[in-house]
Amino acid sequence: MADHTTKEETSQPKPSERQAVEQPRDILQVRGLRKVYPDGTLAVDDIDFDVKDGDFCVLIGPSGCGKSTTLHSIIGKVTPTKGEILLDDVDITGTPTYERDIGLVFQDFQLFPHLTVENNVRYGLDRVGVEASTKTERVEEMLQLMQLQDVRDRSPEELSAGQKQRVALARSLVLKPKLLLLDEPLGDLDYKMQKRMERELLRIHRELETTFVYVTHDQNQAMRLGDQIVVMNEGQIEQSGTVSEVYNQPATAFVASFVGDSNIFTGQIVDAQDTAATVTVSTAVGEFAVSTANTGVEGDSLVGEQVSFVVRPQHLRLDADSPNSLLCRVLDVISRPGRGTQLLLEAASGEETMEIQLKSESRLDIETETVTVGWDVEDTILLERTSVVSGVDLETDVLGE
Ligand SMILES: Nc1ncnc2c1ncn2[C@@H]1O[C@H](COP(=O)(O)OP(=O)(O)OP(=O)(O)O)[C@@H](O)[C@H]1O
Ligand SMILES: [Mg+2]
């Protein structure tokens, strides 16, 4: 303990060094990227984002939102209509793909079927003219890192899906690219294998210190893997930030519904309370006290505005005495051994109804047709902007993982 303190104290960086330690440089900068395909489809609509050196960045969004188009523009397989791609501060927008120092792992791996595992891994090195001894050394290093030594002489058709995936990774990483792009590489694997490969990817990312940009439409995978998450919708970026920022401070209803499950209320701010850190929002199903803490704005300046706020299902409880409470009809109860209970509820007031979900760690015995749910003011998240929620069905994931 004493040693630890001493080490920390003596190794305190100076302010200038601290900045360097805390803020690695951006290895990738995507500036005003726009892609309109020849048939007029607007796939990517003026997006900007940066990726820090060594980060595991996850691009997430629904099918057709422009994730692959973005990756393919970064590597040069798609020519942007407008915008720039900078790698390590160098504009590579016009650089041919093979000179970009970027690797790509496809969803279907695209291994060479007529080559052995070892020769698949060696292939890229043969084309860039590396010395024979270095080549052998690097191939061996990769086979070992990916635990492929025992299957080095097999052809791709003799491999499991997980092994193929590791060959695809090895084939890209052997070239030591500055950046590795991965387009839904775990899409075809079963759930257990996906989880195993996620752990493998994290290990490889950590050991090689290469920057990864990883595409998925799976929110759980994004939260397990990403240092940074970029949430895309209809060709645009809704929010970019750390996993915790995107989950705890979603900027829009789209983000709140796509990253984690959410109950989203919409209404008007009718009052700001004493501290101005809490406002009263009048919705179709009642009035609620909502925290403005995450917005950084004084509550009184918001009175009169139309807003949305979020309460995560795990923050609701069956409790009539909470600061916020809501009478609901029970639509469905799902109890799973060891997994707690999920309730699907409907809040009703006059003509309006709204579906509510609640998750409890412990099992709840629900026999009544109506329940009162409650939640704390600090568990409400006021959204910074309202977004058009299209392209995602907010109810789809209600009873999902
Ligand atoms: N070559 C092309 N020509 C015309 N339109 C295209 C082309 N490639 C993609 N698109 C369209 O551009 C939009 C974005 O496609 P993209 O493949 O980038 O989406 P995605 O987010 O990767 O989707 P998914 O999760 O299904 O892979 C979609 O509307 C798609 O139909
Ligand atoms: Mg795609």
Short mmCIF file of N, CA, C and O and ligand atoms in Angstrom, two decimals, residues 37-39 41-43 61-70 183-184 215 217, ligand 1:
data_model
loop_
_atom_site.label_atom_id
_atom_site.label_comp_id
_atom_site.label_asym_id
_atom_site.label_seq_id
_atom_site.Cartn_x
_atom_site.Cartn_y
_atom_site.Cartn_z
N TYR A 37 -24.49 7.99 -53.19
CA TYR A 37 -24.19 6.97 -54.21
C TYR A 37 -24.76 7.41 -55.56
O TYR A 37 -25.65 8.27 -55.62
N PRO A 38 -24.23 6.84 -56.66
CA PRO A 38 -24.66 7.28 -58.00
C PRO A 38 -26.19 7.25 -58.19
O PRO A 38 -26.73 8.04 -58.95
N ASP A 39 -26.88 6.35 -57.49
CA ASP A 39 -28.34 6.31 -57.67
C ASP A 39 -29.06 7.38 -56.84
O ASP A 39 -30.28 7.42 -56.79
N THR A 41 -28.77 7.86 -53.50
CA THR A 41 -28.94 7.55 -52.07
C THR A 41 -27.93 8.35 -51.23
O THR A 41 -26.72 8.26 -51.45
N LEU A 42 -28.47 9.11 -50.29
CA LEU A 42 -27.59 9.83 -49.36
C LEU A 42 -27.30 8.89 -48.20
O LEU A 42 -28.15 8.64 -47.36
N ALA A 43 -26.08 8.31 -48.19
CA ALA A 43 -25.77 7.29 -47.19
C ALA A 43 -25.12 7.90 -45.95
O ALA A 43 -25.37 7.47 -44.82
N GLY A 61 -25.42 1.77 -34.89
CA GLY A 61 -26.62 2.38 -35.47
C GLY A 61 -27.41 1.32 -36.20
O GLY A 61 -26.89 0.24 -36.49
N PRO A 62 -28.68 1.61 -36.52
CA PRO A 62 -29.52 0.60 -37.17
C PRO A 62 -29.08 0.31 -38.61
O PRO A 62 -28.32 1.07 -39.19
N SER A 63 -29.59 -0.77 -39.14
CA SER A 63 -29.24 -1.18 -40.50
C SER A 63 -29.52 -0.04 -41.49
O SER A 63 -30.56 0.60 -41.42
N GLY A 64 -28.56 0.20 -42.37
CA GLY A 64 -28.74 1.22 -43.40
C GLY A 64 -28.41 2.64 -42.96
O GLY A 64 -28.58 3.57 -43.74
N CYS A 65 -27.88 2.82 -41.75
CA CYS A 65 -27.63 4.19 -41.27
C CYS A 65 -26.31 4.76 -41.80
O CYS A 65 -26.00 5.92 -41.57
N GLY A 66 -25.50 3.92 -42.48
CA GLY A 66 -24.28 4.44 -43.10
C GLY A 66 -22.98 3.99 -42.44
O GLY A 66 -21.92 4.55 -42.73
N LYS A 67 -23.03 2.95 -41.61
CA LYS A 67 -21.82 2.50 -40.90
C LYS A 67 -20.77 1.96 -41.88
O LYS A 67 -19.61 2.36 -41.85
N SER A 68 -21.20 1.02 -42.75
CA SER A 68 -20.22 0.42 -43.68
C SER A 68 -19.71 1.46 -44.66
O SER A 68 -18.53 1.46 -45.01
N THR A 69 -20.60 2.36 -45.10
CA THR A 69 -20.16 3.41 -46.03
C THR A 69 -19.07 4.25 -45.37
O THR A 69 -18.08 4.62 -46.00
N THR A 70 -19.22 4.53 -44.08
CA THR A 70 -18.21 5.30 -43.35
C THR A 70 -16.89 4.54 -43.30
O THR A 70 -15.83 5.08 -43.64
N ASP A 183 -15.86 -4.65 -39.61
CA ASP A 183 -17.26 -4.44 -39.98
C ASP A 183 -18.10 -5.62 -39.52
O ASP A 183 -18.14 -6.65 -40.18
N GLU A 184 -18.76 -5.49 -38.40
CA GLU A 184 -19.60 -6.55 -37.81
C GLU A 184 -18.93 -7.92 -37.88
O GLU A 184 -19.50 -8.87 -38.41
N VAL A 215 -17.61 -1.82 -36.14
CA VAL A 215 -19.01 -1.54 -36.47
C VAL A 215 -19.91 -2.65 -35.95
O VAL A 215 -19.61 -3.83 -36.11
N HIS A 217 -24.43 -3.35 -34.80
CA HIS A 217 -25.72 -2.73 -34.47
C HIS A 217 -26.21 -3.26 -33.13
O HIS A 217 -27.34 -3.03 -32.73
N1 LIG B 1 -23.33 0.80 -53.61
C1 LIG B 1 -24.43 1.41 -53.18
N2 LIG B 1 -25.27 2.05 -54.03
C2 LIG B 1 -26.40 2.66 -53.60
N3 LIG B 1 -26.77 2.71 -52.30
C3 LIG B 1 -25.99 2.08 -51.41
C4 LIG B 1 -24.80 1.40 -51.78
N4 LIG B 1 -24.23 0.88 -50.66
C5 LIG B 1 -25.03 1.22 -49.64
N5 LIG B 1 -26.09 1.94 -50.08
C6 LIG B 1 -27.18 2.53 -49.27
O1 LIG B 1 -26.61 3.48 -48.40
C7 LIG B 1 -27.25 3.43 -47.12
C8 LIG B 1 -26.21 3.13 -46.06
O2 LIG B 1 -25.71 1.81 -46.29
P1 LIG B 1 -24.58 1.14 -45.40
O3 LIG B 1 -24.24 -0.16 -46.02
O4 LIG B 1 -23.50 2.11 -45.19
O5 LIG B 1 -25.39 0.94 -44.04
P2 LIG B 1 -25.00 0.11 -42.72
O6 LIG B 1 -25.20 1.03 -41.57
O7 LIG B 1 -23.66 -0.51 -42.88
O8 LIG B 1 -26.13 -1.00 -42.67
P3 LIG B 1 -26.06 -2.56 -42.15
O9 LIG B 1 -26.09 -2.51 -40.65
O10 LIG B 1 -27.30 -3.16 -42.72
O11 LIG B 1 -24.81 -3.18 -42.70
C9 LIG B 1 -28.36 2.40 -47.24
O12 LIG B 1 -29.54 3.06 -47.58
C10 LIG B 1 -27.89 1.52 -48.40
O13 LIG B 1 -28.98 0.95 -49.07
#
